[in-house]
Every structure is written in C-alpha cells, then in structure tokens.
C-alpha cells in the first residue's frame, strides 16, 4: 500500500526529504509556514554567500593597485546589496517551489503543522482554515532559530541577530560581533570588507577546527582589519548615546574591556524550533539542544523522525538534506547508501576555511597513529597568480594503512577543494587513490595533491627536511 508521509518544514532537510520520498513512490504532505528553502535559502547559506561575493569584489577593488589597476572612489551601496541578495534568494525559492510542484505526489500545505498523534497532523493554513491529515509517518524538519546569549542588555535596540543583519540596508560604521563560530566569523569577515569597522569578541575561534588552522586564521582576520579580542566573553551591553557599549571580560585574566559599536551582532548559536510539535503531549523526548533521535533519526515515538537542525546533531544544510534522504529511504524500505559520518565543514571568511574528518587534536586524544603532511599555498602557482598565496592544506593519514583521516584547508577556494578530501574519506580511500590521480596544472587542487604526496615524503615542491650535521 502507498505510504503517506507528512514532512513538517521545507528547509534543505524537509524539501529534500519530500522529493526523495516522492521519487520512491510515497504520498508526501509537505508543510511550511514561512518560505520554501528554510533558513538556508532565506536567512542563512545563500544570503550570506551573496554578501560574501560582494565582499570579495570589494576586496579586489581595495587590492587593485597590487595588480597594477587604478581604481577611483568606490563604496558599497547597502540597498543594492539587499536587492541583489533578494533576487538570488527569490530565484532559488521559486525554483524549489516549481521543483516541488512538478511532483504530483507531493501536496504542499502553506501553514503551520501541529502534531496531534503519531498518525495525525493538523495544519493551520494561511487562509485561516485548518486541514487534518492522516499519515503513516511524520518527519520533523522544523529547523533552528538564532539564540541569544545571557549577556545583559541583549534586548536593547541595535542588538541584532543574523536574521536582522540580513534584512538591514545600512552598513554599520562599527559592527561588534559577539561569537567566534562560523556565523560570527563569516559576518565579521564579510562586513569588514563591505565597509564596517568590525570588532570581534570571541571566547574561541572555530572550536571544532584543527587548532593549527584556527591559530593561523586569527592573524589573517586581524590583517583584514578586524579588531579581534579572543578568550573573552561579552558581559553587558548598554546604551552610549546613540551607540552601544559592550563590556567584555577575559576568561583567564582579571581584566575587562569596553568597546563601542553602532550595532551588536549576537552570533552565539542557534536553538531548535519546536513550535506546533506538541513534543510533551506526544511523548517525543527532547532537550534544549533539540529532539533526541537514534542513529536512524527516529524519535522516542516510533514512526516519527527528526532531521536537520532540529535534532541534536550538526547544523549544516547538506547534513540536513542527507538525513532527509536517508530517512525517506529507510521508511520506504530501501537501504540508504550514504556515509553520514563524513561531512565537510565550510567557513566563508575572506580566506576560506574547510575541514573534514578528524583534527590532529582528536587523533592524539583517541591515540590513533597518524602522519601529517602540509603544503603551503605560497608554493602553488595558481594561488600566487590569484594573489592568494597565504594558507595551508594539511592532510592527516593513518600511519600504517595510509587512509585519509582528516583534511584541513585554509586558503583560496578551500570550500571547493574540500570535496576531494570528503570523497576520499567517505569511501575509506587511502592516500594512493589521490596520488595515483593526475591533478591539473595550474590549479589549486595541486596544493591538495602535493600535501597528500607529502605523507610519503614524495611531494615535489616541498624541500626535503634538512639533515642535521
Ligand atoms: P531550516 O532551514 O531552519 O528549515 C526549517 C523550516 O521549517 C523553516 O522554513 C520553518 O519556517 C519551518 N517550520 C518550523 N516549524 C514549522 C511548523 N510547525 N510548521 C510548518 N513549518 C515549520 N549551512 C551550510 O551548510 N552552509 C552555510 O554556508 C551556512 N550558512 C549559514 C549562515 C547563516 C547566517 C545561518 C543562520 C545558517 C547557515 N547555515 C549554513 C546553516 C543552515 O542554514 C541550516 O543548517 C539549515 O538551514 C538547516 O536545515 P533544516 O531543513 O533542518 O532547517
């Protein structure tokens, strides 16, 4: 008998799940109370990456003289920035809407889904009516929303979240960014290029990245012009005329600083969206980090699944989509063929950061024997012609079997280059599968290739270690 599956939320988790379910023959009811594409398309990945492109162009203008190009006056027009972002977002959202409507077995309901019991979802439609649907399974894909810190004064006008910043036409003269995670760093790096003076207050920089990478990134952010204070926590925000004053205290020393900004961006994490889920009534276990699921993404109520940002796992669009496809294949009786343990992490700072797999610290902690090899972009022809010779590719491979255990890249197009590392790791490949492959010249991928060759001391453009006399 045909299965009927309700998917609540049409972000990259929910809409991808719905399409995969439909491809496998399910009747899917996809429920969304805002825009299709969720946070990712409307308030996350895509808007920030359109801004990132503007920031890159601004950076190119600033550096034009290095390339022998004379440039006159230039500045970012915040209204045009918004308009371009909205155009890109609208194109993608309407593309997804069309894609969804091309599946005759997906019914799209424009409203809020409320779980009544494990087989019933009631939908408050935007036209004011309610529709109740009876289903075999429910997939919760309601995502996440910005979370405020416990810092005093976060309710003051001018203290904003990433959602607010992406709606603002104004480029603040001084932007204080609280938080050194991916979202905080991306906004810091982007707005510094767009014309703001950015002050970054962070207890740590990219806590999940390999320590060598975050250590190398910090001076690059400072060189970009960002006034960065690390190992510090924002304690209190107060009004200072028409500006905002942030009082921050160092974690390890008894010292405080005060910084003044026009806007304060709180980028201290995101929490799950539970609206309409009736978790307590239905008996679905959760905590403040999200819905609790097993390895198959099934909640404590059999037949109800939770995917993407709303469960307690990593908060990445491609991970949400992969979980969505996985769950649908399971429900429809298939065996999913995806390695969910391996996923690339990408950071769009002006010098990009990407990583997949273990960090050196994790390998040491787990006592996994490994060999590390590094290649500097300064010795890569393409990077130098781009004027992007700073950064590093670091490969970690098993000491004996030479399987790729981790790839860490800081440098130009790191976020594209990481795909090769993810491919190797997801398939359990050793470094020979990479070194056997001819990499095109002159490309950035040669930096990855040479780092891999270096595991067996075969890199051509790395001088051999000097022998001690
Ligand atoms: P969401 O995208 O949050 O979608 C959930 C949807 O469910 C929403 O549309 C919501 O309106 C809807 N909903 C909620 N409750 C109900 C209900 N009861 N009924 C009906 N609908 C409901 N990730 C990356 O991989 N790469 C990036 O570059 C990246 N950049 C980011 C930048 C920013 C500023 C932010 C905030 C996030 C970024 N992310 C990025 C994270 C990424 O956006 C999320 O991981 C991803 O959107 C999660 O997808 P999801 O489907 O789980 O949830």
mmCIF file of N, CA and C in Angstrom, residues 177-295:
data_model
loop_
_atom_site.group_PDB
_atom_site.id
_atom_site.type_symbol
_atom_site.label_atom_id
_atom_site.label_comp_id
_atom_site.label_asym_id
_atom_site.label_seq_id
_atom_site.Cartn_x
_atom_site.Cartn_y
_atom_site.Cartn_z
ATOM 1 N N UNK A 177 30.805 42.098 16.757
ATOM 2 C CA UNK A 177 30.313 40.726 16.564
ATOM 3 C C UNK A 177 30.665 39.929 17.811
ATOM 4 N N UNK A 178 29.652 39.357 18.436
ATOM 5 C CA UNK A 178 29.880 38.539 19.632
ATOM 6 C C UNK A 178 29.765 37.071 19.213
ATOM 7 N N UNK A 179 30.880 36.350 19.206
ATOM 8 C CA UNK A 179 30.852 34.933 18.839
ATOM 9 C C UNK A 179 31.870 34.616 17.761
ATOM 10 N N UNK A 180 32.666 33.575 18.015
ATOM 11 C CA UNK A 180 33.733 33.205 17.073
ATOM 12 C C UNK A 180 33.443 31.897 16.365
ATOM 13 N N UNK A 181 32.147 31.550 16.250
ATOM 14 C CA UNK A 181 31.767 30.361 15.478
ATOM 15 C C UNK A 181 31.675 30.723 14.004
ATOM 16 N N UNK A 182 31.140 29.791 13.207
ATOM 17 C CA UNK A 182 31.103 30.003 11.756
ATOM 18 C C UNK A 182 30.312 31.261 11.405
ATOM 19 N N UNK A 183 29.120 31.411 11.989
ATOM 20 C CA UNK A 183 28.264 32.542 11.602
ATOM 21 C C UNK A 183 28.918 33.865 11.993
ATOM 22 N N UNK A 184 29.433 33.955 13.223
ATOM 23 C CA UNK A 184 30.074 35.184 13.685
ATOM 24 C C UNK A 184 31.265 35.564 12.807
ATOM 25 N N UNK A 185 32.107 34.573 12.499
ATOM 26 C CA UNK A 185 33.318 34.870 11.712
ATOM 27 C C UNK A 185 32.973 35.262 10.281
ATOM 28 N N UNK A 186 31.979 34.578 9.702
ATOM 29 C CA UNK A 186 31.616 34.937 8.318
ATOM 30 C C UNK A 186 31.131 36.388 8.259
ATOM 31 N N UNK A 187 30.226 36.749 9.181
ATOM 32 C CA UNK A 187 29.727 38.135 9.167
ATOM 33 C C UNK A 187 30.849 39.128 9.452
ATOM 34 N N UNK A 188 31.732 38.781 10.395
ATOM 35 C CA UNK A 188 32.841 39.696 10.728
ATOM 36 C C UNK A 188 33.682 39.953 9.488
ATOM 37 N N UNK A 189 34.063 38.879 8.817
ATOM 38 C CA UNK A 189 34.945 38.986 7.669
ATOM 39 C C UNK A 189 34.245 39.710 6.504
ATOM 40 N N UNK A 190 32.981 39.391 6.293
ATOM 41 C CA UNK A 190 32.234 40.000 5.179
ATOM 42 C C UNK A 190 32.026 41.495 5.427
ATOM 43 N N UNK A 191 31.543 41.853 6.627
ATOM 44 C CA UNK A 191 31.228 43.269 6.886
ATOM 45 C C UNK A 191 32.473 44.142 6.940
ATOM 46 N N UNK A 192 33.601 43.553 7.358
ATOM 47 C CA UNK A 192 34.843 44.331 7.344
ATOM 48 C C UNK A 192 35.157 44.754 5.901
ATOM 49 N N UNK A 193 34.920 43.856 4.952
ATOM 50 C CA UNK A 193 35.166 44.201 3.544
ATOM 51 C C UNK A 193 34.110 45.146 2.998
ATOM 52 N N UNK A 194 32.874 44.978 3.481
ATOM 53 C CA UNK A 194 31.792 45.815 2.943
ATOM 54 C C UNK A 194 31.924 47.272 3.393
ATOM 55 N N UNK A 195 32.759 47.525 4.398
ATOM 56 C CA UNK A 195 32.981 48.919 4.789
ATOM 57 C C UNK A 195 32.830 49.201 6.269
ATOM 58 N N UNK A 196 32.347 48.229 7.043
ATOM 59 C CA UNK A 196 32.247 48.442 8.503
ATOM 60 C C UNK A 196 33.629 48.300 9.129
ATOM 61 N N UNK A 197 33.779 48.895 10.314
ATOM 62 C CA UNK A 197 34.913 48.502 11.144
ATOM 63 C C UNK A 197 34.354 47.439 12.087
ATOM 64 N N UNK A 198 34.922 46.238 12.028
ATOM 65 C CA UNK A 198 34.363 45.138 12.825
ATOM 66 C C UNK A 198 35.214 44.894 14.070
ATOM 67 N N UNK A 199 34.517 44.777 15.207
ATOM 68 C CA UNK A 199 35.186 44.406 16.458
ATOM 69 C C UNK A 199 34.640 43.027 16.833
ATOM 70 N N UNK A 200 35.522 42.070 16.932
ATOM 71 C CA UNK A 200 35.104 40.689 17.213
ATOM 72 C C UNK A 200 35.422 40.346 18.668
ATOM 73 N N UNK A 201 34.410 39.877 19.381
ATOM 74 C CA UNK A 201 34.606 39.419 20.756
ATOM 75 C C UNK A 201 34.284 37.929 20.784
ATOM 76 N N UNK A 202 35.293 37.104 21.046
ATOM 77 C CA UNK A 202 35.044 35.658 20.963
ATOM 78 C C UNK A 202 35.791 34.924 22.057
ATOM 79 N N UNK A 203 35.128 33.914 22.609
ATOM 80 C CA UNK A 203 35.844 33.114 23.599
ATOM 81 C C UNK A 203 36.807 32.182 22.874
ATOM 82 N N UNK A 204 36.426 31.733 21.668
ATOM 83 C CA UNK A 204 37.311 30.889 20.851
ATOM 84 C C UNK A 204 37.022 31.144 19.389
ATOM 85 N N UNK A 205 37.963 30.770 18.531
ATOM 86 C CA UNK A 205 37.763 30.860 17.083
ATOM 87 C C UNK A 205 37.548 29.444 16.567
ATOM 88 N N UNK A 206 36.445 29.189 15.928
ATOM 89 C CA UNK A 206 36.138 27.892 15.299
ATOM 90 C C UNK A 206 36.530 26.720 16.200
ATOM 91 N N UNK A 207 35.748 26.472 17.224
ATOM 92 C CA UNK A 207 36.154 25.479 18.228
ATOM 93 C C UNK A 207 36.291 24.056 17.665
ATOM 94 N N UNK A 208 35.603 23.757 16.557
ATOM 95 C CA UNK A 208 35.697 22.391 16.021
ATOM 96 C C UNK A 208 36.802 22.214 14.989
ATOM 97 N N UNK A 209 37.466 23.313 14.632
ATOM 98 C CA UNK A 209 38.513 23.207 13.600
ATOM 99 C C UNK A 209 39.815 22.710 14.223
ATOM 100 N N UNK A 210 40.707 22.220 13.375
ATOM 101 C CA UNK A 210 42.042 21.842 13.809
ATOM 102 C C UNK A 210 42.711 23.093 14.406
ATOM 103 N N UNK A 211 43.366 22.938 15.527
ATOM 104 C CA UNK A 211 43.901 24.119 16.243
ATOM 105 C C UNK A 211 44.899 24.905 15.390
ATOM 106 N N UNK A 212 45.681 24.186 14.578
ATOM 107 C CA UNK A 212 46.672 24.892 13.744
ATOM 108 C C UNK A 212 45.959 25.840 12.764
ATOM 109 N N UNK A 213 44.815 25.398 12.272
ATOM 110 C CA UNK A 213 44.076 26.213 11.295
ATOM 111 C C UNK A 213 43.509 27.455 11.986
ATOM 112 N N UNK A 214 42.866 27.278 13.146
ATOM 113 C CA UNK A 214 42.292 28.458 13.802
ATOM 114 C C UNK A 214 43.402 29.404 14.278
ATOM 115 N N UNK A 215 44.545 28.820 14.653
ATOM 116 C CA UNK A 215 45.671 29.670 15.073
ATOM 117 C C UNK A 215 46.193 30.502 13.893
ATOM 118 N N UNK A 216 46.233 29.896 12.712
ATOM 119 C CA UNK A 216 46.710 30.631 11.527
ATOM 120 C C UNK A 216 45.670 31.625 11.020
ATOM 121 N N UNK A 217 44.392 31.306 11.247
ATOM 122 C CA UNK A 217 43.320 32.187 10.744
ATOM 123 C C UNK A 217 43.296 33.526 11.504
ATOM 124 N N UNK A 218 43.543 33.468 12.810
ATOM 125 C CA UNK A 218 43.397 34.669 13.643
ATOM 126 C C UNK A 218 44.210 35.865 13.120
ATOM 127 N N UNK A 219 45.517 35.710 12.848
ATOM 128 C CA UNK A 219 46.246 36.884 12.316
ATOM 129 C C UNK A 219 45.724 37.340 10.953
ATOM 130 N N UNK A 220 45.170 36.413 10.184
ATOM 131 C CA UNK A 220 44.625 36.799 8.871
ATOM 132 C C UNK A 220 43.408 37.706 9.051
ATOM 133 N N UNK A 221 42.586 37.383 10.061
ATOM 134 C CA UNK A 221 41.413 38.222 10.337
ATOM 135 C C UNK A 221 41.868 39.605 10.780
ATOM 136 N N UNK A 222 42.925 39.627 11.605
ATOM 137 C CA UNK A 222 43.439 40.919 12.095
ATOM 138 C C UNK A 222 44.032 41.708 10.935
ATOM 139 N N UNK A 223 44.739 41.016 10.037
ATOM 140 C CA UNK A 223 45.345 41.689 8.878
ATOM 141 C C UNK A 223 44.253 42.298 7.992
ATOM 142 N N UNK A 224 43.115 41.643 7.977
ATOM 143 C CA UNK A 224 41.986 42.156 7.195
ATOM 144 C C UNK A 224 41.457 43.472 7.766
ATOM 145 N N UNK A 225 41.824 43.737 9.031
ATOM 146 C CA UNK A 225 41.399 44.987 9.666
ATOM 147 C C UNK A 225 40.442 44.769 10.829
ATOM 148 N N UNK A 226 40.083 43.509 11.078
ATOM 149 C CA UNK A 226 39.151 43.214 12.174
ATOM 150 C C UNK A 226 39.875 43.398 13.510
ATOM 151 N N UNK A 227 39.206 44.114 14.426
ATOM 152 C CA UNK A 227 39.784 44.297 15.768
ATOM 153 C C UNK A 227 39.288 43.116 16.601
ATOM 154 N N UNK A 228 40.147 42.119 16.753
ATOM 155 C CA UNK A 228 39.684 40.866 17.371
ATOM 156 C C UNK A 228 40.188 40.729 18.806
ATOM 157 N N UNK A 229 39.261 40.429 19.696
ATOM 158 C CA UNK A 229 39.608 40.133 21.095
ATOM 159 C C UNK A 229 39.182 38.693 21.359
ATOM 160 N N UNK A 230 40.168 37.845 21.721
ATOM 161 C CA UNK A 230 39.859 36.435 21.931
ATOM 162 C C UNK A 230 39.981 36.072 23.406
ATOM 163 N N UNK A 231 39.508 34.857 23.732
ATOM 164 C CA UNK A 231 39.471 34.389 25.125
ATOM 165 C C UNK A 231 38.672 35.352 25.990
ATOM 166 N N UNK A 232 37.619 35.874 25.433
ATOM 167 C CA UNK A 232 36.870 36.938 26.113
ATOM 168 C C UNK A 232 35.374 36.655 26.018
ATOM 169 N N UNK A 233 34.611 37.119 27.010
ATOM 170 C CA UNK A 233 33.149 36.933 26.983
ATOM 171 C C UNK A 233 32.466 38.276 27.136
ATOM 172 N N UNK A 234 31.466 38.543 26.300
ATOM 173 C CA UNK A 234 30.674 39.769 26.439
ATOM 174 C C UNK A 234 29.804 39.614 27.680
ATOM 175 N N UNK A 235 29.857 40.642 28.574
ATOM 176 C CA UNK A 235 29.091 40.532 29.826
ATOM 177 C C UNK A 235 27.840 41.384 29.808
ATOM 178 N N UNK A 236 27.999 42.612 29.293
ATOM 179 C CA UNK A 236 26.870 43.536 29.382
ATOM 180 C C UNK A 236 26.894 44.524 28.227
ATOM 181 N N UNK A 237 25.698 44.818 27.704
ATOM 182 C CA UNK A 237 25.590 45.822 26.636
ATOM 183 C C UNK A 237 24.735 46.965 27.189
ATOM 184 N N UNK A 238 25.225 48.185 26.998
ATOM 185 C CA UNK A 238 24.462 49.354 27.466
ATOM 186 C C UNK A 238 24.430 50.401 26.357
ATOM 187 N N UNK A 239 23.490 51.344 26.499
ATOM 188 C CA UNK A 239 23.405 52.442 25.523
ATOM 189 C C UNK A 239 24.472 53.473 25.841
ATOM 190 N N UNK A 240 25.093 53.994 24.817
ATOM 191 C CA UNK A 240 26.093 55.058 24.987
ATOM 192 C C UNK A 240 25.739 56.119 23.937
ATOM 193 N N UNK A 241 24.858 57.050 24.314
ATOM 194 C CA UNK A 241 24.329 57.985 23.317
ATOM 195 C C UNK A 241 23.516 57.207 22.301
ATOM 196 N N UNK A 242 23.814 57.388 21.013
ATOM 197 C CA UNK A 242 23.096 56.579 20.018
ATOM 198 C C UNK A 242 23.906 55.348 19.597
ATOM 199 N N UNK A 243 24.912 55.043 20.396
ATOM 200 C CA UNK A 243 25.726 53.844 20.120
ATOM 201 C C UNK A 243 25.519 52.809 21.227
ATOM 202 N N UNK A 244 26.204 51.683 21.077
ATOM 203 C CA UNK A 244 26.098 50.626 22.091
ATOM 204 C C UNK A 244 27.487 50.340 22.652
ATOM 205 N N UNK A 245 27.529 50.175 23.975
ATOM 206 C CA UNK A 245 28.819 49.867 24.615
ATOM 207 C C UNK A 245 28.772 48.415 25.096
ATOM 208 N N UNK A 246 29.796 47.654 24.739
ATOM 209 C CA UNK A 246 29.844 46.255 25.195
ATOM 210 C C UNK A 246 30.995 46.111 26.181
ATOM 211 N N UNK A 247 30.646 45.611 27.347
ATOM 212 C CA UNK A 247 31.657 45.329 28.370
ATOM 213 C C UNK A 247 31.983 43.839 28.268
ATOM 214 N N UNK A 248 33.269 43.541 28.127
ATOM 215 C CA UNK A 248 33.658 42.127 27.991
ATOM 216 C C UNK A 248 34.772 41.808 28.973
ATOM 217 N N UNK A 249 34.760 40.556 29.430
ATOM 218 C CA UNK A 249 35.760 40.151 30.433
ATOM 219 C C UNK A 249 36.577 38.977 29.903
ATOM 220 N N UNK A 250 37.896 39.084 30.084
ATOM 221 C CA UNK A 250 38.758 37.986 29.669
ATOM 222 C C UNK A 250 38.460 36.766 30.533
ATOM 223 N N UNK A 251 38.576 35.577 29.914
ATOM 224 C CA UNK A 251 38.255 34.350 30.650
ATOM 225 C C UNK A 251 39.333 34.022 31.673
ATOM 226 N N UNK A 252 40.595 34.170 31.253
ATOM 227 C CA UNK A 252 41.691 33.692 32.103
ATOM 228 C C UNK A 252 42.311 34.775 32.975
ATOM 229 N N UNK A 253 42.093 36.050 32.635
ATOM 230 C CA UNK A 253 42.721 37.081 33.469
ATOM 231 C C UNK A 253 41.653 38.044 33.978
ATOM 232 N N UNK A 254 41.983 38.695 35.057
ATOM 233 C CA UNK A 254 41.008 39.557 35.706
ATOM 234 C C UNK A 254 41.030 40.939 35.045
ATOM 235 N N UNK A 255 40.621 40.975 33.803
ATOM 236 C CA UNK A 255 40.702 42.222 33.046
ATOM 237 C C UNK A 255 39.442 42.372 32.206
ATOM 238 N N UNK A 256 38.981 43.607 32.095
ATOM 239 C CA UNK A 256 37.788 43.856 31.285
ATOM 240 C C UNK A 256 38.115 44.886 30.208
ATOM 241 N N UNK A 257 37.350 44.840 29.114
ATOM 242 C CA UNK A 257 37.498 45.893 28.100
ATOM 243 C C UNK A 257 36.108 46.428 27.754
ATOM 244 N N UNK A 258 36.071 47.610 27.181
ATOM 245 C CA UNK A 258 34.809 48.171 26.694
ATOM 246 C C UNK A 258 34.995 48.534 25.232
ATOM 247 N N UNK A 259 34.053 48.153 24.415
ATOM 248 C CA UNK A 259 34.118 48.554 23.003
ATOM 249 C C UNK A 259 32.785 49.204 22.638
ATOM 250 N N UNK A 260 32.844 50.089 21.648
ATOM 251 C CA UNK A 260 31.645 50.840 21.258
ATOM 252 C C UNK A 260 31.310 50.517 19.798
ATOM 253 N N UNK A 261 30.046 50.271 19.537
ATOM 254 C CA UNK A 261 29.653 49.993 18.155
ATOM 255 C C UNK A 261 28.295 50.585 17.826
ATOM 256 N N UNK A 262 27.980 50.620 16.523
ATOM 257 C CA UNK A 262 26.656 51.099 16.111
ATOM 258 C C UNK A 262 25.627 49.981 16.220
ATOM 259 N N UNK A 263 26.078 48.760 15.921
ATOM 260 C CA UNK A 263 25.215 47.576 16.057
ATOM 261 C C UNK A 263 26.032 46.494 16.734
ATOM 262 N N UNK A 264 25.324 45.625 17.467
ATOM 263 C CA UNK A 264 25.999 44.475 18.078
ATOM 264 C C UNK A 264 25.323 43.212 17.560
ATOM 265 N N UNK A 265 26.082 42.404 16.839
ATOM 266 C CA UNK A 265 25.538 41.141 16.318
ATOM 267 C C UNK A 265 25.820 40.037 17.331
ATOM 268 N N UNK A 266 24.742 39.400 17.786
ATOM 269 C CA UNK A 266 24.933 38.254 18.679
ATOM 270 C C UNK A 266 24.917 36.998 17.810
ATOM 271 N N UNK A 267 26.059 36.355 17.739
ATOM 272 C CA UNK A 267 26.165 35.136 16.920
ATOM 273 C C UNK A 267 26.664 34.023 17.827
ATOM 274 N N UNK A 268 25.801 33.679 18.776
ATOM 275 C CA UNK A 268 26.268 32.747 19.807
ATOM 276 C C UNK A 268 25.557 31.404 19.717
ATOM 277 N N UNK A 269 25.064 31.076 18.542
ATOM 278 C CA UNK A 269 24.467 29.748 18.383
ATOM 279 C C UNK A 269 23.001 29.801 18.018
ATOM 280 N N UNK A 270 22.476 28.634 17.676
ATOM 281 C CA UNK A 270 21.082 28.537 17.254
ATOM 282 C C UNK A 270 20.402 27.411 18.020
ATOM 283 N N UNK A 271 19.131 27.619 18.331
ATOM 284 C CA UNK A 271 18.380 26.616 19.095
ATOM 285 C C UNK A 271 17.252 26.046 18.249
ATOM 286 N N UNK A 272 16.748 24.853 18.637
ATOM 287 C CA UNK A 272 15.727 24.169 17.834
ATOM 288 C C UNK A 272 14.383 24.895 17.813
ATOM 289 N N UNK A 273 13.630 24.703 16.716
ATOM 290 C CA UNK A 273 12.260 25.247 16.623
ATOM 291 C C UNK A 273 11.282 24.100 16.921
ATOM 292 N N UNK A 274 10.537 24.265 17.995
ATOM 293 C CA UNK A 274 9.599 23.223 18.424
ATOM 294 C C UNK A 274 8.136 23.616 18.202
ATOM 295 N N UNK A 275 7.904 24.809 17.635
ATOM 296 C CA UNK A 275 6.528 25.323 17.521
ATOM 297 C C UNK A 275 5.610 24.299 16.845
ATOM 298 N N UNK A 276 4.505 24.005 17.498
ATOM 299 C CA UNK A 276 3.487 23.135 16.896
ATOM 300 C C UNK A 276 3.776 21.647 17.030
ATOM 301 N N UNK A 277 4.902 21.292 17.627
ATOM 302 C CA UNK A 277 5.247 19.867 17.627
ATOM 303 C C UNK A 277 4.594 19.090 18.783
ATOM 304 N N UNK A 278 4.130 19.797 19.810
ATOM 305 C CA UNK A 278 3.476 19.154 20.970
ATOM 306 C C UNK A 278 4.309 17.989 21.518
ATOM 307 N N UNK A 279 5.591 18.219 21.662
ATOM 308 C CA UNK A 279 6.515 17.133 21.994
ATOM 309 C C UNK A 279 6.136 16.423 23.291
ATOM 310 N N UNK A 280 5.774 17.207 24.331
ATOM 311 C CA UNK A 280 5.442 16.588 25.625
ATOM 312 C C UNK A 280 4.197 15.717 25.497
ATOM 313 N N UNK A 281 3.184 16.257 24.840
ATOM 314 C CA UNK A 281 1.911 15.530 24.713
ATOM 315 C C UNK A 281 2.090 14.227 23.917
ATOM 316 N N UNK A 282 2.901 14.309 22.858
ATOM 317 C CA UNK A 282 3.084 13.121 22.001
ATOM 318 C C UNK A 282 4.070 12.143 22.644
ATOM 319 N N UNK A 283 4.897 12.636 23.555
ATOM 320 C CA UNK A 283 5.888 11.767 24.215
ATOM 321 C C UNK A 283 7.213 11.714 23.480
ATOM 322 N N UNK A 284 7.503 12.758 22.702
ATOM 323 C CA UNK A 284 8.794 12.802 21.992
ATOM 324 C C UNK A 284 9.840 13.418 22.922
ATOM 325 N N UNK A 285 10.934 12.679 23.142
ATOM 326 C CA UNK A 285 11.960 13.182 24.071
ATOM 327 C C UNK A 285 12.803 14.261 23.394
ATOM 328 N N UNK A 286 13.193 15.259 24.185
ATOM 329 C CA UNK A 286 13.990 16.368 23.657
ATOM 330 C C UNK A 286 14.726 17.025 24.815
ATOM 331 N N UNK A 287 15.681 17.866 24.479
ATOM 332 C CA UNK A 287 16.263 18.764 25.473
ATOM 333 C C UNK A 287 16.453 20.118 24.805
ATOM 334 N N UNK A 288 17.146 21.047 25.486
ATOM 335 C CA UNK A 288 17.208 22.391 24.887
ATOM 336 C C UNK A 288 18.080 22.451 23.630
ATOM 337 N N UNK A 289 18.797 21.355 23.339
ATOM 338 C CA UNK A 289 19.612 21.337 22.102
ATOM 339 C C UNK A 289 18.818 20.774 20.920
ATOM 340 N N UNK A 290 17.713 20.073 21.211
ATOM 341 C CA UNK A 290 16.931 19.548 20.099
ATOM 342 C C UNK A 290 16.195 18.263 20.437
ATOM 343 N N UNK A 291 15.535 17.717 19.407
ATOM 344 C CA UNK A 291 14.809 16.452 19.557
ATOM 345 C C UNK A 291 15.843 15.329 19.637
ATOM 346 N N UNK A 292 15.611 14.395 20.545
ATOM 347 C CA UNK A 292 16.552 13.281 20.702
ATOM 348 C C UNK A 292 16.169 12.171 19.716
ATOM 349 N N UNK A 293 17.144 11.738 18.918
ATOM 350 C CA UNK A 293 16.879 10.700 17.915
ATOM 351 C C UNK A 293 17.904 9.582 18.039
ATOM 352 N N UNK A 294 17.550 8.403 17.471
ATOM 353 C CA UNK A 294 18.534 7.317 17.431
ATOM 354 C C UNK A 294 19.357 7.427 16.141
ATOM 355 N N UNK A 295 20.153 6.419 15.845
ATOM 356 C CA UNK A 295 21.040 6.501 14.671
ATOM 357 C C UNK A 295 20.276 6.578 13.351
#
